Short mmCIF file of C-alpha atoms (C1' of nucleotides) and ligand atoms in Angstrom, two decimals:
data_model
loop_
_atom_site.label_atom_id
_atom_site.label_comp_id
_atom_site.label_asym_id
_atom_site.label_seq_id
_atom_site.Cartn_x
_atom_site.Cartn_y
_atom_site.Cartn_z
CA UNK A 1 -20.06 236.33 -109.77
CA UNK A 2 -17.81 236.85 -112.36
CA UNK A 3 -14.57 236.22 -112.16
CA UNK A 4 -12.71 239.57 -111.76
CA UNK A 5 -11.59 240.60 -115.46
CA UNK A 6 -9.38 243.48 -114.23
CA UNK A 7 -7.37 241.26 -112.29
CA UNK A 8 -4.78 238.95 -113.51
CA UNK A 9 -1.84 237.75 -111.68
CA UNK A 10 1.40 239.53 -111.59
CA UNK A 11 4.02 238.23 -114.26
CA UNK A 12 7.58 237.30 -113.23
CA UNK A 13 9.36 239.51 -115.19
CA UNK A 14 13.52 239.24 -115.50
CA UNK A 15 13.65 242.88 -112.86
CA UNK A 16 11.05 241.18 -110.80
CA UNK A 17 13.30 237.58 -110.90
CA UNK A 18 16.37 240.00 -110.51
CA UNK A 19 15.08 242.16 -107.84
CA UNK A 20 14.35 238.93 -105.93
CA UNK A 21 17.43 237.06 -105.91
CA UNK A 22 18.84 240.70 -104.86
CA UNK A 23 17.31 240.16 -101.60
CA UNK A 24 18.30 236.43 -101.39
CA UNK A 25 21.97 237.02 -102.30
CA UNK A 26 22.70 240.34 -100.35
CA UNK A 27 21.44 238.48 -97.48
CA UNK A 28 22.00 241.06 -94.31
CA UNK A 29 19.22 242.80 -94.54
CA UNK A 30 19.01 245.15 -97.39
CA UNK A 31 17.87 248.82 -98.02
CA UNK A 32 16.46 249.52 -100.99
CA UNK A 33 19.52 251.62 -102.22
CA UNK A 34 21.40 248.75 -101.71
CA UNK A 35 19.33 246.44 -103.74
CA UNK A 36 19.02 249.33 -106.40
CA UNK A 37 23.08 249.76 -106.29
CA UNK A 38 23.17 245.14 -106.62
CA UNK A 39 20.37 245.20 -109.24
CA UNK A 40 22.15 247.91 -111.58
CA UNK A 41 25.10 245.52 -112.20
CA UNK A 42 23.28 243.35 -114.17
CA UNK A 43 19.96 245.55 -115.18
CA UNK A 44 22.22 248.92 -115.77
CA UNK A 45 19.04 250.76 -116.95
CA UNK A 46 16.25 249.83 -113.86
CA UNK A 47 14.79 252.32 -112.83
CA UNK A 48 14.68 253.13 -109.08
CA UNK A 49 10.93 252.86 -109.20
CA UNK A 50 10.87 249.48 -110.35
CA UNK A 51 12.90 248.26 -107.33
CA UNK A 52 10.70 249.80 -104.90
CA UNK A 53 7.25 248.20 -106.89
CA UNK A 54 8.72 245.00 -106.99
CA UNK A 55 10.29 244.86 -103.65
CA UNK A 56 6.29 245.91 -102.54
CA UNK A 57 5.45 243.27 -105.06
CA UNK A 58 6.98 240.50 -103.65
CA UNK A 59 6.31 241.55 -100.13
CA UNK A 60 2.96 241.48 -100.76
CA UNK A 61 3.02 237.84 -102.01
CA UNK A 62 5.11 236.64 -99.46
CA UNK A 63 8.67 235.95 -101.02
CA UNK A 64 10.60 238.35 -99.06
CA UNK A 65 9.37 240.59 -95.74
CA UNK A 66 10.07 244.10 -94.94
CA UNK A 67 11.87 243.62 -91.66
CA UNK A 68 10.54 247.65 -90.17
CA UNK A 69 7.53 248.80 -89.15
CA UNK A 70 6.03 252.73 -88.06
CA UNK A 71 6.80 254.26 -90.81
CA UNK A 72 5.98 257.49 -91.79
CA UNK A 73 6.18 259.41 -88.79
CA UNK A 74 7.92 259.10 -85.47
CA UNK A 75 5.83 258.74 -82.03
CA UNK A 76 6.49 259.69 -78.72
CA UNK A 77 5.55 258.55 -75.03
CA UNK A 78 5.56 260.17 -72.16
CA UNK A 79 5.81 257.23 -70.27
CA UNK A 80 9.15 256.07 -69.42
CA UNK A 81 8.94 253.09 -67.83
CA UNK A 82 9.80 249.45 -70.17
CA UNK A 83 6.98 248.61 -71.57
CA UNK A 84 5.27 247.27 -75.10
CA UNK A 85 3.15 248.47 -77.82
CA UNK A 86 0.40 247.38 -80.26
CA UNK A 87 -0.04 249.02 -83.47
CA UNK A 88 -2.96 249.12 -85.76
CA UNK A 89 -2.06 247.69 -89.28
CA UNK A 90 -5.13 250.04 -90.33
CA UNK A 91 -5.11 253.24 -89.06
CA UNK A 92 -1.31 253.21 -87.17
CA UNK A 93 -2.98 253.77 -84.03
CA UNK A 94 -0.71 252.68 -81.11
CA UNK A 95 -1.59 251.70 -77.81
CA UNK A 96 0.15 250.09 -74.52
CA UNK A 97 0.05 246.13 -74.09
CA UNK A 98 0.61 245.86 -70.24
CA UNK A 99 2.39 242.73 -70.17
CA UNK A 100 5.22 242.96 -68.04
CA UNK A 101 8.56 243.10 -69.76
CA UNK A 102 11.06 240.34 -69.85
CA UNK A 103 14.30 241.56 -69.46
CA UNK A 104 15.74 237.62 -69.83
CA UNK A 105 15.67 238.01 -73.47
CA UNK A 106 18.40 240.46 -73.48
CA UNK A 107 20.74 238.01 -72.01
CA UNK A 108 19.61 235.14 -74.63
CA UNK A 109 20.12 237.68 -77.52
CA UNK A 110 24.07 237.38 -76.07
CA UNK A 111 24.61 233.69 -77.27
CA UNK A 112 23.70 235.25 -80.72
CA UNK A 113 26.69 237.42 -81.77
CA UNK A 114 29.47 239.82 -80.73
CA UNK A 115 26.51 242.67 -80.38
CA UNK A 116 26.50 244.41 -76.87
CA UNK A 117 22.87 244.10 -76.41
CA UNK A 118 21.09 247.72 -74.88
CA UNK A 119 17.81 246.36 -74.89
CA UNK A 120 14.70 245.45 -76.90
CA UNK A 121 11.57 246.55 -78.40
CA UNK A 122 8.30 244.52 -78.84
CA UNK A 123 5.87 245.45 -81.01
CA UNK A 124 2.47 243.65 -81.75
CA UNK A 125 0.66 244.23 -84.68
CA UNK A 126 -3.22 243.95 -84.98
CA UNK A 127 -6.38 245.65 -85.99
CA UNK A 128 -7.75 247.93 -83.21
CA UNK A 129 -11.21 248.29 -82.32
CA UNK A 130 -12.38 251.20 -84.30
CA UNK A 131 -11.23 249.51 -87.30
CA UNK A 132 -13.00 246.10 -86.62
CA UNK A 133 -15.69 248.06 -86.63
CA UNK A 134 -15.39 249.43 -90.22
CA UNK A 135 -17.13 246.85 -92.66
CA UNK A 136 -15.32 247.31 -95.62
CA UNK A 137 -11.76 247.17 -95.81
CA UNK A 138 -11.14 249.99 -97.59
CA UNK A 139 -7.79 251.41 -95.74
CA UNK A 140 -8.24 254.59 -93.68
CA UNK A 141 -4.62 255.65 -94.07
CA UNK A 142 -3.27 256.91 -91.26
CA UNK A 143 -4.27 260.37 -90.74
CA UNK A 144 -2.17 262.74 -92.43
CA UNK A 145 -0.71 265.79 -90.77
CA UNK A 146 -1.94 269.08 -90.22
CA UNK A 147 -2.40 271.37 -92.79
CA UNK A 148 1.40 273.82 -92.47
CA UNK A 149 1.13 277.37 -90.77
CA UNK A 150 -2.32 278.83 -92.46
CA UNK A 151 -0.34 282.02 -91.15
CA UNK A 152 -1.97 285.38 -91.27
CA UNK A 153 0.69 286.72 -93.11
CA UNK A 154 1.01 285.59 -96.59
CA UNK A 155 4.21 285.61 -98.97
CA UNK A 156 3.48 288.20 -101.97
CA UNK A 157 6.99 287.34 -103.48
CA UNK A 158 7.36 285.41 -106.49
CA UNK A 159 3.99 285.00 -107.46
CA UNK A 160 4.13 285.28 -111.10
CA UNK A 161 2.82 282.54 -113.25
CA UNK A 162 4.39 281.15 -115.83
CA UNK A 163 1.64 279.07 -117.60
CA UNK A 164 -2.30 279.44 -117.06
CA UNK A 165 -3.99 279.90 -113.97
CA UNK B 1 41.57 269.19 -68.87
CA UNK B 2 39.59 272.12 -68.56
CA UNK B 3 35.91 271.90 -67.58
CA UNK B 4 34.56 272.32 -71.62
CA UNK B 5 33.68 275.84 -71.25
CA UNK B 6 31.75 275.53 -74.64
CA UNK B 7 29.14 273.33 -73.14
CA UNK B 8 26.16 274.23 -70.85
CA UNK B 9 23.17 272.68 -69.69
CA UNK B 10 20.02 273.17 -71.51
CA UNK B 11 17.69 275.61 -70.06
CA UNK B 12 14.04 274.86 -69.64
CA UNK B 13 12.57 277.06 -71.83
CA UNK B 14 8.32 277.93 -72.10
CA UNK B 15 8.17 276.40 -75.05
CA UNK B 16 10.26 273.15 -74.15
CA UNK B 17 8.24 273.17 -71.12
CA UNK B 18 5.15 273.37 -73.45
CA UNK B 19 6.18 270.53 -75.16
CA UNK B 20 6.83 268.41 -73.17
CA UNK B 21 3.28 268.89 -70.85
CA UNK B 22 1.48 268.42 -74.37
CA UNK B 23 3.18 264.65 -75.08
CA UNK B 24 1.92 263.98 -71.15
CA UNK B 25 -0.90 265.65 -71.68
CA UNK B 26 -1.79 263.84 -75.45
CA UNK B 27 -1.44 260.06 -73.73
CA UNK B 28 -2.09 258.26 -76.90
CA UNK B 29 1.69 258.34 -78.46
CA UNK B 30 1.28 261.46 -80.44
CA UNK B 31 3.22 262.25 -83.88
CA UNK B 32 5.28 265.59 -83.86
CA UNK B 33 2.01 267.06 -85.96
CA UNK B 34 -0.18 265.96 -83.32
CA UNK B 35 1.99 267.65 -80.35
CA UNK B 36 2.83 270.78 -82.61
CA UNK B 37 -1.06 271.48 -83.10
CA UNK B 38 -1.94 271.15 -79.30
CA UNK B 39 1.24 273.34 -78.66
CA UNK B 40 0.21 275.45 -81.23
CA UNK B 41 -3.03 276.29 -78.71
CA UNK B 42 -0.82 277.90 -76.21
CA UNK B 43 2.22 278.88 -78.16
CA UNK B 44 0.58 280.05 -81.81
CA UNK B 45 3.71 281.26 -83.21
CA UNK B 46 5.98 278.26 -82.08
CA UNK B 47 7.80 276.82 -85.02
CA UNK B 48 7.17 273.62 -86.18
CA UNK B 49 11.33 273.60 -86.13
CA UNK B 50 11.37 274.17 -82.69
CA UNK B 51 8.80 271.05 -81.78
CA UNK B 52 11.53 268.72 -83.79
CA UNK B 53 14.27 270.20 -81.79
CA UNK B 54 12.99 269.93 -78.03
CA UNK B 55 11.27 266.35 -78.70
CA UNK B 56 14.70 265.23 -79.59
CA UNK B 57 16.26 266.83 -77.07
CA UNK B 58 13.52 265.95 -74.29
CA UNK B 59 13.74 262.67 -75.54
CA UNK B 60 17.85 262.67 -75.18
CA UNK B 61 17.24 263.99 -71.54
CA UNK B 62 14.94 260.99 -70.64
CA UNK B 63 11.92 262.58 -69.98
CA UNK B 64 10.32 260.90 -72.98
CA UNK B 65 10.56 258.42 -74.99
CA UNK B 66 10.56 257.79 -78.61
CA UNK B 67 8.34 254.74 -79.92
CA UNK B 68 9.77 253.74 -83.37
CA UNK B 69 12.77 252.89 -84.26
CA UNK B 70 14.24 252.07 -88.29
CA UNK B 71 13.56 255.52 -89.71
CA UNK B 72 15.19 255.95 -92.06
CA UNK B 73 14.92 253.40 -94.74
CA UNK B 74 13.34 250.62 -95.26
CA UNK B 75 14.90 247.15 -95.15
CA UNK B 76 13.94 243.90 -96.84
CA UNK B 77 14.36 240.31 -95.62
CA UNK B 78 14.62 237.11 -97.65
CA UNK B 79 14.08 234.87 -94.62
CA UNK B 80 10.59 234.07 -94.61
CA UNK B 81 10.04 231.84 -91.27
CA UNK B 82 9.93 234.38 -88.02
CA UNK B 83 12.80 235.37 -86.42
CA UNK B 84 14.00 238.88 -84.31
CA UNK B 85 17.05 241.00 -85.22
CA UNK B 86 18.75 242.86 -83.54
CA UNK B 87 20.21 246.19 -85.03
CA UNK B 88 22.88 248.20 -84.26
CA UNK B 89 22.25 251.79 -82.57
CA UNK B 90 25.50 253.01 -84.59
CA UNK B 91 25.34 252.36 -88.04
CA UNK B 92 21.92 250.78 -88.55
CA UNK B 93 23.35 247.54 -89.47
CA UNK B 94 21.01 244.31 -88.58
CA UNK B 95 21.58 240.85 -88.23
CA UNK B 96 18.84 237.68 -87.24
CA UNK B 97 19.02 236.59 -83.69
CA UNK B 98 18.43 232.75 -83.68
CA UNK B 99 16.18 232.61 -80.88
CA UNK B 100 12.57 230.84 -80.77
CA UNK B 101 10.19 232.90 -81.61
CA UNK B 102 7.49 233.40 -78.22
CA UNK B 103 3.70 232.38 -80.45
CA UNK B 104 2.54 232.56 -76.59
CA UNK B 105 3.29 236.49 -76.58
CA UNK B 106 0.41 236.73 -78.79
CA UNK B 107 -2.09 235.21 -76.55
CA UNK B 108 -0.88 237.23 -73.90
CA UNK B 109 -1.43 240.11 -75.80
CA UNK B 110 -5.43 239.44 -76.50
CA UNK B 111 -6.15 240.04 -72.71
CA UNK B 112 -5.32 244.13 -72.86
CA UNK B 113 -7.68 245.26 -75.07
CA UNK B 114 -10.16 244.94 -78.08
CA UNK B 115 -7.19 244.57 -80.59
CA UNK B 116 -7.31 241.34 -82.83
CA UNK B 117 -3.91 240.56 -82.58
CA UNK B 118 -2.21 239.43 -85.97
CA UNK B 119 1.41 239.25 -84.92
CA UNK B 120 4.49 240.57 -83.18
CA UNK B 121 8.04 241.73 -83.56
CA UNK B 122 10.68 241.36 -81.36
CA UNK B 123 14.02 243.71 -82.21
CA UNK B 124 16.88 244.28 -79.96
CA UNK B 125 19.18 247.05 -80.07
CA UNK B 126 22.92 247.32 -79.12
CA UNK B 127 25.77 248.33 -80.51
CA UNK B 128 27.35 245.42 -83.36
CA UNK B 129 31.11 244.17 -83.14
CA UNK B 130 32.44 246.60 -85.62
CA UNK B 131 31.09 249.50 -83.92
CA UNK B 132 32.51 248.29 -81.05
CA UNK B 133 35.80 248.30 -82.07
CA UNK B 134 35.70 252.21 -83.02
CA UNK B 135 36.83 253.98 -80.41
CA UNK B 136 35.68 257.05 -81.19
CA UNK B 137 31.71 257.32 -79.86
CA UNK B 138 31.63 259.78 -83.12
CA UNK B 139 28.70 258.56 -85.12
CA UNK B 140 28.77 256.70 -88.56
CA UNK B 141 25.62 257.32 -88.87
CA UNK B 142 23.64 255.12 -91.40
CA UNK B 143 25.41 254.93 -94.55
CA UNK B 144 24.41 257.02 -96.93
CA UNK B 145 22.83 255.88 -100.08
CA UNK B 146 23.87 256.00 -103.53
CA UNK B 147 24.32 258.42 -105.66
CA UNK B 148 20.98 258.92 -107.93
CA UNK B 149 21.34 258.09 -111.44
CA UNK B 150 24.25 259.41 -113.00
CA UNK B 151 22.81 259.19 -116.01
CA UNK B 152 24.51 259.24 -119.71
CA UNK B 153 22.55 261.69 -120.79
CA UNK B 154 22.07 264.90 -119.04
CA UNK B 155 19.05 267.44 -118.83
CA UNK B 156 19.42 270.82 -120.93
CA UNK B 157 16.10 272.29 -120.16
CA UNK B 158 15.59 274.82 -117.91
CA UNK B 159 19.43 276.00 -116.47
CA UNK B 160 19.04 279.37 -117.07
CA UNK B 161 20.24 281.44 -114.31
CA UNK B 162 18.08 284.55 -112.14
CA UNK B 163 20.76 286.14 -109.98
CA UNK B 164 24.47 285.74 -110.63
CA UNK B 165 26.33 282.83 -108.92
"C1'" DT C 1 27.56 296.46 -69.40
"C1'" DT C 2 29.79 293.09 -72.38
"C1'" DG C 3 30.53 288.82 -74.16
"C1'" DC C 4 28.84 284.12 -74.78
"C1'" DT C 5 25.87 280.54 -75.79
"C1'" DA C 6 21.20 278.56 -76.07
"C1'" DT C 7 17.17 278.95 -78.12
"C1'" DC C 8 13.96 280.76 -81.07
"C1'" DA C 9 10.94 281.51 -85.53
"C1'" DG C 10 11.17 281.09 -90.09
"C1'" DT C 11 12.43 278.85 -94.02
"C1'" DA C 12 15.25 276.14 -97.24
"C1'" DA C 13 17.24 271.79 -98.15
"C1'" DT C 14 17.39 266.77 -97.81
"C1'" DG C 15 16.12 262.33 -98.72
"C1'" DA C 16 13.16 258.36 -98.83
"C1'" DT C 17 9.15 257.08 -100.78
"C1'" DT C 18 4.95 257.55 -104.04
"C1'" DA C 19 2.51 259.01 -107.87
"C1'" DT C 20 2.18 259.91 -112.63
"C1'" DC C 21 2.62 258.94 -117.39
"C1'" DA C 22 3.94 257.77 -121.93
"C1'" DA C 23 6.16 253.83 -124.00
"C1'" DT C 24 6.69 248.67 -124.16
"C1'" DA C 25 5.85 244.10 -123.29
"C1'" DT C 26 2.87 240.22 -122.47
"C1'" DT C 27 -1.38 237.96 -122.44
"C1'" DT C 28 -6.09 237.29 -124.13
"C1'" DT C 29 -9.51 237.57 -127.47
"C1'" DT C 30 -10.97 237.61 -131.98
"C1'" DA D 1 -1.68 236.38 -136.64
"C1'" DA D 2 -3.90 240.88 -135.65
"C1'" DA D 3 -6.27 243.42 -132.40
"C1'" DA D 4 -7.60 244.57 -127.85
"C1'" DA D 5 -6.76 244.51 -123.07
"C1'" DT D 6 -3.80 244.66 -119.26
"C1'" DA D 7 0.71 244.75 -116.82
"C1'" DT D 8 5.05 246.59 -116.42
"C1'" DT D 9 8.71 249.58 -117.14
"C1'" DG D 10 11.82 253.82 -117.07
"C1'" DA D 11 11.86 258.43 -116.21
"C1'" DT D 12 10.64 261.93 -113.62
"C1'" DA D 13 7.77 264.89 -110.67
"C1'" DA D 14 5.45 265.28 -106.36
"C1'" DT D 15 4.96 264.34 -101.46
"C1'" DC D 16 6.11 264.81 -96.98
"C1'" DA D 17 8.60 263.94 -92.72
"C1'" DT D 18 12.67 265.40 -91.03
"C1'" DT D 19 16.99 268.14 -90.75
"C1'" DA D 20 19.89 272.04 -91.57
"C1'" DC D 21 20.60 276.76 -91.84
"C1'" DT D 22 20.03 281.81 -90.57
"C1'" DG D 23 19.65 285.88 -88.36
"C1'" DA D 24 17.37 287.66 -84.24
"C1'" DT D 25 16.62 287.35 -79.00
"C1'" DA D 26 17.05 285.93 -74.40
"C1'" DG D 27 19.42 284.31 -70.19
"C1'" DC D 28 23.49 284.18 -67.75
"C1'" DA D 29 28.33 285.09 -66.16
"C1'" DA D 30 32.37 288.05 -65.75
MN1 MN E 1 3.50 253.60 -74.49
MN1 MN E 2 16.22 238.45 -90.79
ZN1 ZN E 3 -7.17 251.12 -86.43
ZN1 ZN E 4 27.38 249.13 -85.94
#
DNA sequence: TTGCTATCAGTAATGATTATCAATATTTTT
DNA sequence: AAAAATATTGATAATCATTACTGATAGCAA
């Protein structure tokens, strides 16, 4: 086949170059804002959206990692007991890995810092079953909410228009 | 001191009682959409509000448990090898917590279910040396971010007013 | 009953992230 | 180099999960 004419690699651009060594300077961890707010004092005029593409950017090709998972929307269990989790990269379908917890790691987090350790969190990360199945690797998303109070009752205020229909 | 006469215990109301049998009831680690549209099957006029409130609050109480953590915002990382962190249940903060990372957590992972395990993260939680030394237990709560482009030049269009001030 | 708070439904506001889009910049082709 | 193709940017709007607010009820104690 062809190769791909559409595609062409990304170009380091000065943000990109300046978004990255952002990440390597700040060091602890940053938020976006706070590589926005680091950025600005040498790139005054980025744009917000160009930190957030390039951070995804260079994510994507491995120069920096996005250190939190589950994000859009919070989960619950109703079981209460310790135990771990794997999540579908795919689809964000979670499930229980009954592996029995270690509560030993707590104590060697100690040696680490001056952090009174509560406890820990493990989280695998895989592709479930359902989407092994799926050929193509188009990605399913992960299932968006439920359509907001179709309520009998609709709101007749402020329905003018301004343009068209 | 007095006994804080401001301060009751929560009641268990229908709809917190609801709520909670639906997240038992749901097994899989449901969203707050998921549980608010099987609630919504016994309890059609519940608010959506009122799921948010009593999740939080069952979940305060111990009688469930939340699955994610890191809502907020996103963080970056310019470490590349694996490593855990631990992050601070305060003020968000993280830091890298120089243990060896378990590769044999993975394997033990395979034998649950059909998952094809890519990976796993480890993240402890406790409360960091600066929070520490607050006395207060008031919370800092996760800094906020910066203020959004103060720009130069400022929009004209459209600040016309429809009731007084 | 009378006050007091908790909780509710409804809805607006918040805030992080994404999407869109016209304008530039860079690379590729001619 | 000029033209065409593609990538990237800045600005801003849209999305969407979550939180905050509001006025109305409900349960409980004096
Ligand atoms: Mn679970
Ligand atoms: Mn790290
Ligand atoms: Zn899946
Ligand atoms: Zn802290």
């Amino acid at each position: 086949m062809k190769p791909n004419r559409t595609t062409t690699k990304p170009r380091m651009t000065e943000q990109r170059k300046i978004v990255l060594s952002a990440v390597r300077k700040i060091r602890r961890h940053p938020t976006v804002d706070e590589v926005y707010t680091h950025v600005r004092r040498r790139l005054p005029r980025i744009s917000l959206a160009t930190v957030y593409r390039n951070l995804e950017l260079l994510a994507a090709q491995g120069l920096i990692r996005q250190v939190d998972f589950a994000r859009p929307q919070q989960r619950y269990d109703h079981r209460l007991h310790d135990h771990y989790h794997i999540r579908c990269v795919q689809c964000g379908r979670v499930d229980d890995v009954p592996i029995d917890p270690f509560s030993a790691l707590e104590y060697d987090a100690k040696c680490c810092g001056d952090y009174r350790v509560l406890g820990h969190r493990l989280e695998f990360y895989g592709v479930c079953p359902t989407c092994q199945k799926r050929k193509d690797n188009r990605p399913p998303r992960t299932q968006k909410a439920s359509p907001r109070l179709v309520s009998a009752r609709v709101k007749t205020v402020n329905n003018r228009r301004e343009g068209a229909e």
